[in-house]
PDB file of C-alpha atoms and ligand atoms in Angstrom:
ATOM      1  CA  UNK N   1      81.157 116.446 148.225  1.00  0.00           C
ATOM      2  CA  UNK N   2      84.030 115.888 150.052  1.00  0.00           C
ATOM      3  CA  UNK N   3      86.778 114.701 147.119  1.00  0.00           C
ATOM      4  CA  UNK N   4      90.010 114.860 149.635  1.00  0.00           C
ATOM      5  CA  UNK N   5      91.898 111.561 149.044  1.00  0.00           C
ATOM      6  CA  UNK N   6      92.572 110.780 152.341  1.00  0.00           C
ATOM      7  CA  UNK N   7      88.849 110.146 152.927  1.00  0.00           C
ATOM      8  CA  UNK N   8      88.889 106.242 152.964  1.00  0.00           C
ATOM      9  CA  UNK N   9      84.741 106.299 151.978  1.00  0.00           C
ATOM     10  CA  UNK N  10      85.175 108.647 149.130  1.00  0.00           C
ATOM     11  CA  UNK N  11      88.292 106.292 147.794  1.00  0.00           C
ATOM     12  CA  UNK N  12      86.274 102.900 147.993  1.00  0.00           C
ATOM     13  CA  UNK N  13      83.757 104.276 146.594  1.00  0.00           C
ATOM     14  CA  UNK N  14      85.933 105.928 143.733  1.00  0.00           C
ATOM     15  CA  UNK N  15      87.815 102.302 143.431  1.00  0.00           C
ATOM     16  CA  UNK N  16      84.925 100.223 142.803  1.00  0.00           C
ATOM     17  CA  UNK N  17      83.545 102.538 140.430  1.00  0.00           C
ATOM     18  CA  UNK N  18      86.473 102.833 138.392  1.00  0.00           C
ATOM     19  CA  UNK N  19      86.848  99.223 138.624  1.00  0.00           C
ATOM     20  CA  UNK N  20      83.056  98.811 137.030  1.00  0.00           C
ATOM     21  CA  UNK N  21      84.088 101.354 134.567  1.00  0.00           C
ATOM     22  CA  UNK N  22      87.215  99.342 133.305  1.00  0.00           C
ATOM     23  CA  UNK N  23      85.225  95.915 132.733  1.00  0.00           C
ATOM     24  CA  UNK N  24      82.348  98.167 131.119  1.00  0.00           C
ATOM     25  CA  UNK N  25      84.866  99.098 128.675  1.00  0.00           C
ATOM     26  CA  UNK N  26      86.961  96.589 128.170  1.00  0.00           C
ATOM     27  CA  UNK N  27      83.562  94.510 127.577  1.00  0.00           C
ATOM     28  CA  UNK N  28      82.330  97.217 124.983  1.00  0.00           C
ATOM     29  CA  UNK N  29      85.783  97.012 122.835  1.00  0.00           C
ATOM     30  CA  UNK N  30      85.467  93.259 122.210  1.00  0.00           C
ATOM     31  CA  UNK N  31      81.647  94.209 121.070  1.00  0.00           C
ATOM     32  CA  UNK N  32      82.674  97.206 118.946  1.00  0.00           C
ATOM     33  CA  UNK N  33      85.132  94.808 117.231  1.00  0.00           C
ATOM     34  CA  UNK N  34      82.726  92.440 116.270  1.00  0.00           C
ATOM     35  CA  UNK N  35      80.735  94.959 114.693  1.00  0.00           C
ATOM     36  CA  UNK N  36      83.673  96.309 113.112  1.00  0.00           C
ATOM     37  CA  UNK N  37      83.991  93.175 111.534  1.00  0.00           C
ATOM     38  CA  UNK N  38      80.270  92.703 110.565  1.00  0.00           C
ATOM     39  CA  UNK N  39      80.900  96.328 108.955  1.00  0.00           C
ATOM     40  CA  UNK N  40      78.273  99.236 108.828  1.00  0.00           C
ATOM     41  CA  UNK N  41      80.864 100.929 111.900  1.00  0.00           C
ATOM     42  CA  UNK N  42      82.580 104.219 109.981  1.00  0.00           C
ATOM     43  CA  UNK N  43      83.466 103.898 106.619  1.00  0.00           C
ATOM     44  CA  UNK N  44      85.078 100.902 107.043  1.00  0.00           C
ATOM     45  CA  UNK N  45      83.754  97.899 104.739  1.00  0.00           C
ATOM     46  CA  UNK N  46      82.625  94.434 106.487  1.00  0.00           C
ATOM     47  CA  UNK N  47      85.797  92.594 107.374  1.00  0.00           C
ATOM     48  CA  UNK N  48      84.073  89.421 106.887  1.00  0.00           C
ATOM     49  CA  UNK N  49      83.301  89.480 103.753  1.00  0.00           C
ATOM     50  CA  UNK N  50      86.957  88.914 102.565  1.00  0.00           C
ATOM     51  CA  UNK N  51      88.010  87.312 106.197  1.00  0.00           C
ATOM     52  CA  UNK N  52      85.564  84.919 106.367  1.00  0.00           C
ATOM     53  CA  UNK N  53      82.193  84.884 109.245  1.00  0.00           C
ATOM     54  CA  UNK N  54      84.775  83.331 111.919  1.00  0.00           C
ATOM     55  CA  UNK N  55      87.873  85.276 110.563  1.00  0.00           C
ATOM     56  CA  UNK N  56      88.877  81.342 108.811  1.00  0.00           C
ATOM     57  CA  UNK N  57      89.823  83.952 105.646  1.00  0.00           C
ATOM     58  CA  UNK N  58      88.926  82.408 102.487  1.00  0.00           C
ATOM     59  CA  UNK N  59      92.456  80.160 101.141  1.00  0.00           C
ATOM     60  CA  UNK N  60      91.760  80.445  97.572  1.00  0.00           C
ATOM     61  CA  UNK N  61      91.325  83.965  96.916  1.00  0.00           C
ATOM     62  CA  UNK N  62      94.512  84.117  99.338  1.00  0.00           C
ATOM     63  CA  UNK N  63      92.497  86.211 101.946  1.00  0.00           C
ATOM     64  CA  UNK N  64      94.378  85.296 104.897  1.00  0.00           C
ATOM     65  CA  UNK N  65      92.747  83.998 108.004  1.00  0.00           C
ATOM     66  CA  UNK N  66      92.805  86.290 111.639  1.00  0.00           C
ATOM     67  CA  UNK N  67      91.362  84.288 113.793  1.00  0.00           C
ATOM     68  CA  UNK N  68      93.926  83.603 116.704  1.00  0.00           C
ATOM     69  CA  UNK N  69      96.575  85.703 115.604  1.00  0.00           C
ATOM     70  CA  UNK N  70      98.038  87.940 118.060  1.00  0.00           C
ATOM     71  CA  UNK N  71      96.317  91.196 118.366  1.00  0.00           C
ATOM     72  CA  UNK N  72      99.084  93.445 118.698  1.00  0.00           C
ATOM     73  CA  UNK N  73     100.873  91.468 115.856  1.00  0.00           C
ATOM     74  CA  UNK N  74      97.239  92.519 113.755  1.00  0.00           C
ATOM     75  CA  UNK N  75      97.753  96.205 114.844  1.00  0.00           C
ATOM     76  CA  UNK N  76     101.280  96.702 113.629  1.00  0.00           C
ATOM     77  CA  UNK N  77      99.816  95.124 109.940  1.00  0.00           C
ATOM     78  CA  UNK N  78      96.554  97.389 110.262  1.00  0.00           C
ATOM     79  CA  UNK N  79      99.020 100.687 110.859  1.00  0.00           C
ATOM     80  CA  UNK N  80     101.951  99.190 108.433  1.00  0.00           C
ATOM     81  CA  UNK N  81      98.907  98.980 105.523  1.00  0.00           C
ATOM     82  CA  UNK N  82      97.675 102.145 106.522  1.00  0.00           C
ATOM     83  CA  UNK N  83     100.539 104.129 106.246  1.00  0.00           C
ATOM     84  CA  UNK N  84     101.428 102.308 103.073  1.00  0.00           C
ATOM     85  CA  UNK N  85     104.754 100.357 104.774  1.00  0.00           C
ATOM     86  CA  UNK N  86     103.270  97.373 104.152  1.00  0.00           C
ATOM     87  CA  UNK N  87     101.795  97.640 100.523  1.00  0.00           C
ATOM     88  CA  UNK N  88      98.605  96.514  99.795  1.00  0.00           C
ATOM     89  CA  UNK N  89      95.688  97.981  97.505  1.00  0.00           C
ATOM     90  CA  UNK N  90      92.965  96.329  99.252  1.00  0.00           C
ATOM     91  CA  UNK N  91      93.956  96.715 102.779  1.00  0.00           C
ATOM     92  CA  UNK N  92      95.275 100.540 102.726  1.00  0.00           C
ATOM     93  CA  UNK N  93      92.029 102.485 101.922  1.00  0.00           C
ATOM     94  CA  UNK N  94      90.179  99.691 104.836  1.00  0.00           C
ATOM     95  CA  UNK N  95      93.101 100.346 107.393  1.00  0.00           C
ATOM     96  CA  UNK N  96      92.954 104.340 106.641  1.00  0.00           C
ATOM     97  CA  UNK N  97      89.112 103.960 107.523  1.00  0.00           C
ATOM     98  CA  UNK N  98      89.926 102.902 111.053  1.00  0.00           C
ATOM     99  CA  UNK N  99      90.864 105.038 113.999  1.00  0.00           C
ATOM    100  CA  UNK N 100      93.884 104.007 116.036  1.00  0.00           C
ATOM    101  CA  UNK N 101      90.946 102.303 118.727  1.00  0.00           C
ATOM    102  CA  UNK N 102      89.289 100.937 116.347  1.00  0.00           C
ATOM    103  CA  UNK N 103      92.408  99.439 114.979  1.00  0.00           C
ATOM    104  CA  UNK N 104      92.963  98.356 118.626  1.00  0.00           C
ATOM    105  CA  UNK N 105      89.483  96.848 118.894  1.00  0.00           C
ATOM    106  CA  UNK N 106      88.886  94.799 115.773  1.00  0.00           C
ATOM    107  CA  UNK N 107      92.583  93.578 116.754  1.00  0.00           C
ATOM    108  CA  UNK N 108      91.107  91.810 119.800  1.00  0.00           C
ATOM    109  CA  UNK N 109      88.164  90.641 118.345  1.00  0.00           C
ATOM    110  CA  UNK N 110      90.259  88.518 116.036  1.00  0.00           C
ATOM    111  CA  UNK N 111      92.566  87.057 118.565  1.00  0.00           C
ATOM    112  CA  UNK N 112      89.908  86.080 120.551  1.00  0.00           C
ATOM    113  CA  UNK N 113      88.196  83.921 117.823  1.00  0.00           C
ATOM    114  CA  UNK N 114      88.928  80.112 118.376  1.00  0.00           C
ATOM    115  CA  UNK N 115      90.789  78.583 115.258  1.00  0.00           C
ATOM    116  CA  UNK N 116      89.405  76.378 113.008  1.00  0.00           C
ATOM    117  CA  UNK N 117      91.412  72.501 113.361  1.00  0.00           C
ATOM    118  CA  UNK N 118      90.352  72.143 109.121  1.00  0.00           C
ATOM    119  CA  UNK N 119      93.396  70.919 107.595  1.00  0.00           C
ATOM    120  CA  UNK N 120      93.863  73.316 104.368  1.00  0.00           C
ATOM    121  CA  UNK N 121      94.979  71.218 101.740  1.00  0.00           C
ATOM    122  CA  UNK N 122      96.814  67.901 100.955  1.00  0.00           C
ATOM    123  CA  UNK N 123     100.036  66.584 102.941  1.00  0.00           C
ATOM    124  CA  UNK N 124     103.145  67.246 100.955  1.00  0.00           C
ATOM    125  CA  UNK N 125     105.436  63.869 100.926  1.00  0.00           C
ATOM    126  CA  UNK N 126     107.590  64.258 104.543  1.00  0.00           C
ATOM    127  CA  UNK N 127     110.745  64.853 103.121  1.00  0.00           C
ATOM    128  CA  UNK N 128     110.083  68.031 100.438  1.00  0.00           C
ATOM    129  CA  UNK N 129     112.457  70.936 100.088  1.00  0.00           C
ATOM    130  CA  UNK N 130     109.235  72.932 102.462  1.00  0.00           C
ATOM    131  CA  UNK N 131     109.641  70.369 105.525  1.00  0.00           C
ATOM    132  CA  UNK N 132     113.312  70.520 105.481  1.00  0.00           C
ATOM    133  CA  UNK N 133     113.602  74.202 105.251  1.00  0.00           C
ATOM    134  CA  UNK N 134     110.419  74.543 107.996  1.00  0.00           C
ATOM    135  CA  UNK N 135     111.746  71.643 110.321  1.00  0.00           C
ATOM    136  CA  UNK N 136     115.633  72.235 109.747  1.00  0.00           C
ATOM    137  CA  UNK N 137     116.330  75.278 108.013  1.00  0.00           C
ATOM    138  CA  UNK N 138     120.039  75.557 106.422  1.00  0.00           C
ATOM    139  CA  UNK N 139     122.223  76.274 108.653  1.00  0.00           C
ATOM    140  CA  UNK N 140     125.781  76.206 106.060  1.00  0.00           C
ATOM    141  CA  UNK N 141     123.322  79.690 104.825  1.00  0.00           C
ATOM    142  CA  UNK N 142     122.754  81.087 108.127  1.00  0.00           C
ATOM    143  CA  UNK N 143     119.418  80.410 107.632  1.00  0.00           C
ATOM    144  CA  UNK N 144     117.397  79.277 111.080  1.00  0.00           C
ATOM    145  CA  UNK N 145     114.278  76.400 110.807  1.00  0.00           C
ATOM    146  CA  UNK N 146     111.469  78.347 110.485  1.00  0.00           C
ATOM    147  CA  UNK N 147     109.874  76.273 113.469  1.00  0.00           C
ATOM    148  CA  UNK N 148     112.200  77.798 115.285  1.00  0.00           C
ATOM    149  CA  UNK N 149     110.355  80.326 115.789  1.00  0.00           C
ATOM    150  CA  UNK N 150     106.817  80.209 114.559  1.00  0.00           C
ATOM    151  CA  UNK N 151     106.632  77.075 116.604  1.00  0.00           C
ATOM    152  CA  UNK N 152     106.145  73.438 116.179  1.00  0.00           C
ATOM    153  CA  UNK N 153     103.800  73.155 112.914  1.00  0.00           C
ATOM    154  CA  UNK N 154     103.877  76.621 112.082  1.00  0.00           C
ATOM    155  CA  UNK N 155     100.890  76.681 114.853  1.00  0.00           C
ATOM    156  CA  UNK N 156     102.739  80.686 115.743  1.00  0.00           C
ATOM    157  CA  UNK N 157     104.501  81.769 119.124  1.00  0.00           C
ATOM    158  CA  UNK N 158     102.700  84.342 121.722  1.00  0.00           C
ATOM    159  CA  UNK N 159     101.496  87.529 120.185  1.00  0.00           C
ATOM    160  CA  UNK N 160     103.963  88.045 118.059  1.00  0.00           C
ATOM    161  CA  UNK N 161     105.112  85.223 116.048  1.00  0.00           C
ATOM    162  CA  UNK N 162     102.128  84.427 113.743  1.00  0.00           C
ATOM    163  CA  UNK N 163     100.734  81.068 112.827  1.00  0.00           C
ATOM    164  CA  UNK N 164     101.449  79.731 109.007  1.00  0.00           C
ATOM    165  CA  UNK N 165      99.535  76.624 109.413  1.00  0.00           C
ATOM    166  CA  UNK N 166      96.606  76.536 107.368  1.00  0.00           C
ATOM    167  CA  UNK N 167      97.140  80.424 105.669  1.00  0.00           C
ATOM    168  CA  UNK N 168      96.966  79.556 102.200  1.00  0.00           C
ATOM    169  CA  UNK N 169      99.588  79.169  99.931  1.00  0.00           C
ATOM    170  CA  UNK N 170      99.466  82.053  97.465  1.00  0.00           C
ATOM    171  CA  UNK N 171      99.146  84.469 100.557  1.00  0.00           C
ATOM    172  CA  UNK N 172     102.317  83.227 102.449  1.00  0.00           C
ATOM    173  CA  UNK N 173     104.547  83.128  99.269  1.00  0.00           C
ATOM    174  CA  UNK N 174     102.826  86.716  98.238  1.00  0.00           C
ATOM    175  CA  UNK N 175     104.383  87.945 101.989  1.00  0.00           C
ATOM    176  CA  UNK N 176     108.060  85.801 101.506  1.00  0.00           C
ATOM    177  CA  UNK N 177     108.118  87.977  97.725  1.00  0.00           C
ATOM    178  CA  UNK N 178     107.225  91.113  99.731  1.00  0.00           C
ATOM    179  CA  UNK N 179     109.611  91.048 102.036  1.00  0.00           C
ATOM    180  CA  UNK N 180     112.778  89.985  99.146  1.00  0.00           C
ATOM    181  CA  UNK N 181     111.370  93.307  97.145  1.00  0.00           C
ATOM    182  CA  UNK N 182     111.151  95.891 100.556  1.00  0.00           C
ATOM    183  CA  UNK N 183     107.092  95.902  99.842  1.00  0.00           C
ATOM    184  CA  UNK N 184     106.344  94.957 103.460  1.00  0.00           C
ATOM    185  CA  UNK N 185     108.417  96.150 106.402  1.00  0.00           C
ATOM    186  CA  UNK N 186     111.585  94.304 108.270  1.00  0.00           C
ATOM    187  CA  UNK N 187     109.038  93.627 111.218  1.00  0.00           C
ATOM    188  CA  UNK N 188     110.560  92.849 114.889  1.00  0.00           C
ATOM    189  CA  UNK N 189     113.964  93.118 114.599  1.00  0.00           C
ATOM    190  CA  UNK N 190     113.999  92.663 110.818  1.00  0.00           C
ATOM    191  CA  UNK N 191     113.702  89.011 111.272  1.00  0.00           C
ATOM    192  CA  UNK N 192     112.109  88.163 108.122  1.00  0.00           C
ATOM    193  CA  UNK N 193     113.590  90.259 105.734  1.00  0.00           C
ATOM    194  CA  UNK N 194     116.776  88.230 106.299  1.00  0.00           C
ATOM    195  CA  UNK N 195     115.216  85.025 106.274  1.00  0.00           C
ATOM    196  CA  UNK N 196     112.842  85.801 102.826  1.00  0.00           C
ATOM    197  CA  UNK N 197     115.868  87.216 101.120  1.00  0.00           C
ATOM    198  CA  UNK N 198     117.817  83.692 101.674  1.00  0.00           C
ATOM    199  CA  UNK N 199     114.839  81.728  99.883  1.00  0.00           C
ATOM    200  CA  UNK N 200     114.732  80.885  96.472  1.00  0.00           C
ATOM    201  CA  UNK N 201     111.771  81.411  94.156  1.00  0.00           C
ATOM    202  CA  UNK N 202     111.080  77.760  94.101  1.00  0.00           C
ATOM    203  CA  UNK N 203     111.600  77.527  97.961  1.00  0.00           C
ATOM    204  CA  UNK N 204     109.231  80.159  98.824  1.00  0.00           C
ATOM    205  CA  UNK N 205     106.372  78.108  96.620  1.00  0.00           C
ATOM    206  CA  UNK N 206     107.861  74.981  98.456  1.00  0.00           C
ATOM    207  CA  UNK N 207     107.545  76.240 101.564  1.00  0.00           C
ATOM    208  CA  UNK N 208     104.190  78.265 101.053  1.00  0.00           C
ATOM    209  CA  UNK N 209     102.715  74.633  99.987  1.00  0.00           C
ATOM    210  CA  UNK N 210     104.032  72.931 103.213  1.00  0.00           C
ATOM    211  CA  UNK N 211     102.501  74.990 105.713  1.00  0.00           C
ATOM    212  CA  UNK N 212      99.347  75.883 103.665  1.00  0.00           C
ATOM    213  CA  UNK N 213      98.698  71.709 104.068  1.00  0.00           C
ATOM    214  CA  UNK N 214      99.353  71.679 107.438  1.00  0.00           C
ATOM    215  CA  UNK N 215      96.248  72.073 110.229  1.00  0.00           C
ATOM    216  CA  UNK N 216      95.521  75.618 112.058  1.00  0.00           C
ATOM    217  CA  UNK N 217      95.630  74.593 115.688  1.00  0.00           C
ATOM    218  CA  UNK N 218      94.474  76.641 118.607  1.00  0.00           C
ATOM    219  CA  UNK N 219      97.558  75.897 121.477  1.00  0.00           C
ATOM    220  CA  UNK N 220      96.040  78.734 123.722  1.00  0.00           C
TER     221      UNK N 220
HETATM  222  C1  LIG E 301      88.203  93.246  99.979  1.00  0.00           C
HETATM  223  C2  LIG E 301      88.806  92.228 100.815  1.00  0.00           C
HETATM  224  C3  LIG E 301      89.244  92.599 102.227  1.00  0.00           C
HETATM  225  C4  LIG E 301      88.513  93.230 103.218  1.00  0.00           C
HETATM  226  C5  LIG E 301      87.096  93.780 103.142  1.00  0.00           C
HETATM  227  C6  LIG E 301      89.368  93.250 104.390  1.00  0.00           C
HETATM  228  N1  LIG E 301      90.569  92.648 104.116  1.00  0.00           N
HETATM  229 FE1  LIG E 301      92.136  92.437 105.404  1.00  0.00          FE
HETATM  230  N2  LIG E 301      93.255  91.559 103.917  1.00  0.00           N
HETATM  231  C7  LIG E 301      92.847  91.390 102.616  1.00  0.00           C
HETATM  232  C8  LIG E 301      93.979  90.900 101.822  1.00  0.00           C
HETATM  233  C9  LIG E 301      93.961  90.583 100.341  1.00  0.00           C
HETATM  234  C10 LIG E 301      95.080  90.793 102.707  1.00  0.00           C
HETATM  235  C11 LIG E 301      96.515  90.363 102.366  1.00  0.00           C
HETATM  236  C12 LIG E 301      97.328  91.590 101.999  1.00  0.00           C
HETATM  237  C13 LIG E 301      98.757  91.238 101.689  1.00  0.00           C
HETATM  238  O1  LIG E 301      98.993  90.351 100.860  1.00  0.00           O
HETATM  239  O2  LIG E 301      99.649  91.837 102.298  1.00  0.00           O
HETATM  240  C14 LIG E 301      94.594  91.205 104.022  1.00  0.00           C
HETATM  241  C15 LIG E 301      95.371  91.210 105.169  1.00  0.00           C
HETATM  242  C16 LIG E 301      94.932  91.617 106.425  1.00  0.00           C
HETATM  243  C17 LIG E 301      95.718  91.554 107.638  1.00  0.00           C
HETATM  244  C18 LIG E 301      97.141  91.010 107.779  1.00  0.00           C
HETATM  245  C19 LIG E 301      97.103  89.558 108.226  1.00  0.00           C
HETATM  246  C20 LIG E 301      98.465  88.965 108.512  1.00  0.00           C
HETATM  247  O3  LIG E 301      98.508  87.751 108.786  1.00  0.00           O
HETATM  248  O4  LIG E 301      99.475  89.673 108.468  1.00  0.00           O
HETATM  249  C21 LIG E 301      94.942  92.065 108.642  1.00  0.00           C
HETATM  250  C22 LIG E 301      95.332  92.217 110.101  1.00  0.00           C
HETATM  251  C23 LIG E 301      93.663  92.434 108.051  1.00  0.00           C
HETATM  252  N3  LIG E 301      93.684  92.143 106.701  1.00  0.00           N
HETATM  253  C24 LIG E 301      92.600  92.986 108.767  1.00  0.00           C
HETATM  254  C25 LIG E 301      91.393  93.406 108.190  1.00  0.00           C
HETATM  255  C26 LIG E 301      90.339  94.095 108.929  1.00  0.00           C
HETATM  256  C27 LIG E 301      90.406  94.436 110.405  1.00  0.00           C
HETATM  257  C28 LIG E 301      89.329  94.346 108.036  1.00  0.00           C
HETATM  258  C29 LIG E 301      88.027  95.077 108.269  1.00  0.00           C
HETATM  259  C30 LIG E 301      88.088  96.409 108.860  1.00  0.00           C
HETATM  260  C31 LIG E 301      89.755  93.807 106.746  1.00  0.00           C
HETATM  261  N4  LIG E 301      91.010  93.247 106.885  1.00  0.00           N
HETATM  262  C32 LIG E 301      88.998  93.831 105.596  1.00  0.00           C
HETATM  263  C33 LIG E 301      91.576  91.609 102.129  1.00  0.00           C
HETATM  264  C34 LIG E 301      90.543  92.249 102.800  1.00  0.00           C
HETATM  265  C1  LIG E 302     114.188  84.361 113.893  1.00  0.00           C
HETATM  266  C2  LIG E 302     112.748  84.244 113.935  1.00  0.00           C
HETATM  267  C3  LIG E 302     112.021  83.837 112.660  1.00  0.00           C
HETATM  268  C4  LIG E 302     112.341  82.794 111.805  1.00  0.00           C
HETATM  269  C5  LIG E 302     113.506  81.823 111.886  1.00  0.00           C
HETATM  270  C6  LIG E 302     111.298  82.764 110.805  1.00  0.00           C
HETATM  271  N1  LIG E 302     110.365  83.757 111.054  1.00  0.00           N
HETATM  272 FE1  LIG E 302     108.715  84.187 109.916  1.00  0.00          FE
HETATM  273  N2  LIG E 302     108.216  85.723 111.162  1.00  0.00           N
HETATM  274  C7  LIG E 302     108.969  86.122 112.247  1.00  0.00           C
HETATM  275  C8  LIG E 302     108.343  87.306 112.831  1.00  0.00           C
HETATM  276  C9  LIG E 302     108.818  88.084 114.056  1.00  0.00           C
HETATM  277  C10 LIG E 302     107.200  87.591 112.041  1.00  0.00           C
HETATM  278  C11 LIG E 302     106.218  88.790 112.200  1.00  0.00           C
HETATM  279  C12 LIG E 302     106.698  89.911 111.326  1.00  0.00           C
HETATM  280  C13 LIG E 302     105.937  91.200 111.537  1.00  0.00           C
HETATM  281  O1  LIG E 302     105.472  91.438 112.667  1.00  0.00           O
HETATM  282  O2  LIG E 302     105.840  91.974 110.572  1.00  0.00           O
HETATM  283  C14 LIG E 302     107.159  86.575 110.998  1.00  0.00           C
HETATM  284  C15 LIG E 302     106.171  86.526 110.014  1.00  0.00           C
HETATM  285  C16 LIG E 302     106.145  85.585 108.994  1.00  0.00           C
HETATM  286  C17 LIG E 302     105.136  85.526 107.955  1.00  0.00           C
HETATM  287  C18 LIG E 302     103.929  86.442 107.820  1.00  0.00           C
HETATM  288  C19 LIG E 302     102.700  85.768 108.382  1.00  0.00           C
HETATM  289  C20 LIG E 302     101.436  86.549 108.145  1.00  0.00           C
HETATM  290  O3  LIG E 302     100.403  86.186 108.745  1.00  0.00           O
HETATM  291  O4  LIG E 302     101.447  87.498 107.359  1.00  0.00           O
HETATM  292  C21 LIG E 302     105.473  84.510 107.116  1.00  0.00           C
HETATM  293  C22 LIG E 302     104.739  84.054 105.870  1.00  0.00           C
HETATM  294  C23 LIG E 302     106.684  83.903 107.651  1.00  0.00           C
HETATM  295  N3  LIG E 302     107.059  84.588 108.789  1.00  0.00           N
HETATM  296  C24 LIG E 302     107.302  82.801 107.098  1.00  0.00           C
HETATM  297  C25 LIG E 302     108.481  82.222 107.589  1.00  0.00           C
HETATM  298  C26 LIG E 302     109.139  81.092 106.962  1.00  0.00           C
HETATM  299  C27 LIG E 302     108.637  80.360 105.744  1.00  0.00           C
HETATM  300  C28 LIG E 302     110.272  80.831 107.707  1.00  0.00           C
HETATM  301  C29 LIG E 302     111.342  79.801 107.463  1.00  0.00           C
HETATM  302  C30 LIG E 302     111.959  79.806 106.138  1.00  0.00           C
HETATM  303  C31 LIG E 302     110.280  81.803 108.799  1.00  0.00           C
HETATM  304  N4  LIG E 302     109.180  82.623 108.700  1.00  0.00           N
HETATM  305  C32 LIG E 302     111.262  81.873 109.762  1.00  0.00           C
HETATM  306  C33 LIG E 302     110.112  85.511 112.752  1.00  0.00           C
HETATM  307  C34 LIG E 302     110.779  84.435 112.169  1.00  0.00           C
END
């Protein structure tokens, strides 16, 4: 066969079957995620049995939910827990069990999940110490409203400000406490480091309550 580039048949051709190739695969990572999350795929347990069947995560074993977060926000965590950055018992050994494409893949399955509109829990009173530190922050303390930039609601920014509406409580103050003691990483531009190590104890239970009461929304 002629393979010269300049033939124009022989670079269609070439074109159109790359082009099939790249939806073939990009079709068979959102199906390899799925069955990532159903388990039986490496050694790997079933992500869904601590994430919930639609990723919703299960609030009151503070399991957190993935559904709509932003894959390559869900990578960095899968590759922070792996290498032990981020510390976790449960999630190391599962993160370790994935390849870097699986990591990838399982990622995308999860962002592509719709979000489930279930309010979480009761609505704290509009003017707690949570609200005013999520809708206004404290600026005399250099310290930004969190809204600011996880969005109106906590309902999360792009792919890589996540949503805190609806996570539960005890897993957002567990991450505020990780980031005051160093036992997850600064993140993008050590944003939340700063902002975890200006928060009280009681604030971070405050303001774990607040958004764990608000509803998960899907803006995309
Ligand atoms: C035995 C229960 C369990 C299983 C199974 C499990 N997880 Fe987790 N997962 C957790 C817990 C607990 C946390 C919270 C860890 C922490 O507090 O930092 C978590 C956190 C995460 C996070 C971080 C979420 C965020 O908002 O930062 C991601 C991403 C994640 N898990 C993905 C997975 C994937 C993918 C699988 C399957 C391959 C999986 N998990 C299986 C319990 C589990
Ligand atoms: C200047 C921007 C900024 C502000 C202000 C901010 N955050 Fe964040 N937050 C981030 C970024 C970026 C991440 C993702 C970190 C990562 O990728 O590791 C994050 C992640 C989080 C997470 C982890 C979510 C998860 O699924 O694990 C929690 C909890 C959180 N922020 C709470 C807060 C609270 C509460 C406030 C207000 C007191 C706040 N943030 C203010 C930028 C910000």
């Amino acid at each position: 066969m002629n393979t010269t580039p300049e033939c124009p048949t022989v670079t269609t051709r070439w074109r159109v079957f790359s082009l099939g190739l790249g939806l073939m695969l990009s079709a068979s990572s959102h199906a390899n995620g799925a069955a990532i999350a159903q388990g039986g795929v490496g050694a790997a347990p079933a992500c869904q049995t601590c994430h919930g069947t639609a990723g919703e995560g299960i609030a009151q074993a503070g399991f957190p939910r993935l559904a709509g977060l932003g894959a390559p926000y869900m990578q960095r965590q899968l590759t922070a827990f792996a290498d032990g950055s981020r510390v976790s018992d449960v999630m190391m050994p599962i993160a370790k069990a994935l390849s870097a494409a699986q990591r990838v893949e399982v990622s995308e399955h999860y962002a592509a999940l719709p979000v489930s509109a279930a309010p979480a829990a009761a609505t704290p009173a509009p003017a707690s110490v949570g609200s005013v530190l999520a809708t206004r922050g404290r600026w005399a303390d250099q310290l930004p409203a969190c809204e600011q930039c996880h969005g109106p609601g906590g309902r999360g920014v792009g792919p890589d400000f996540p949503p805190l509406a609806g996570q539960s409580a005890t897993y957002l103050a567990n991450q505020l406490k990780a980031w005051k003691t160093g036992a997850r990483p600064p993140g993008p531009m050590g944003l939340m480091a700063v902002v975890a190590k200006k928060l009280s104890e009681a604030e971070v239970l405050a303001i774990a309550e607040h958004y764990a009461a608000l509803p998960a929304k899907d803006d995309r």
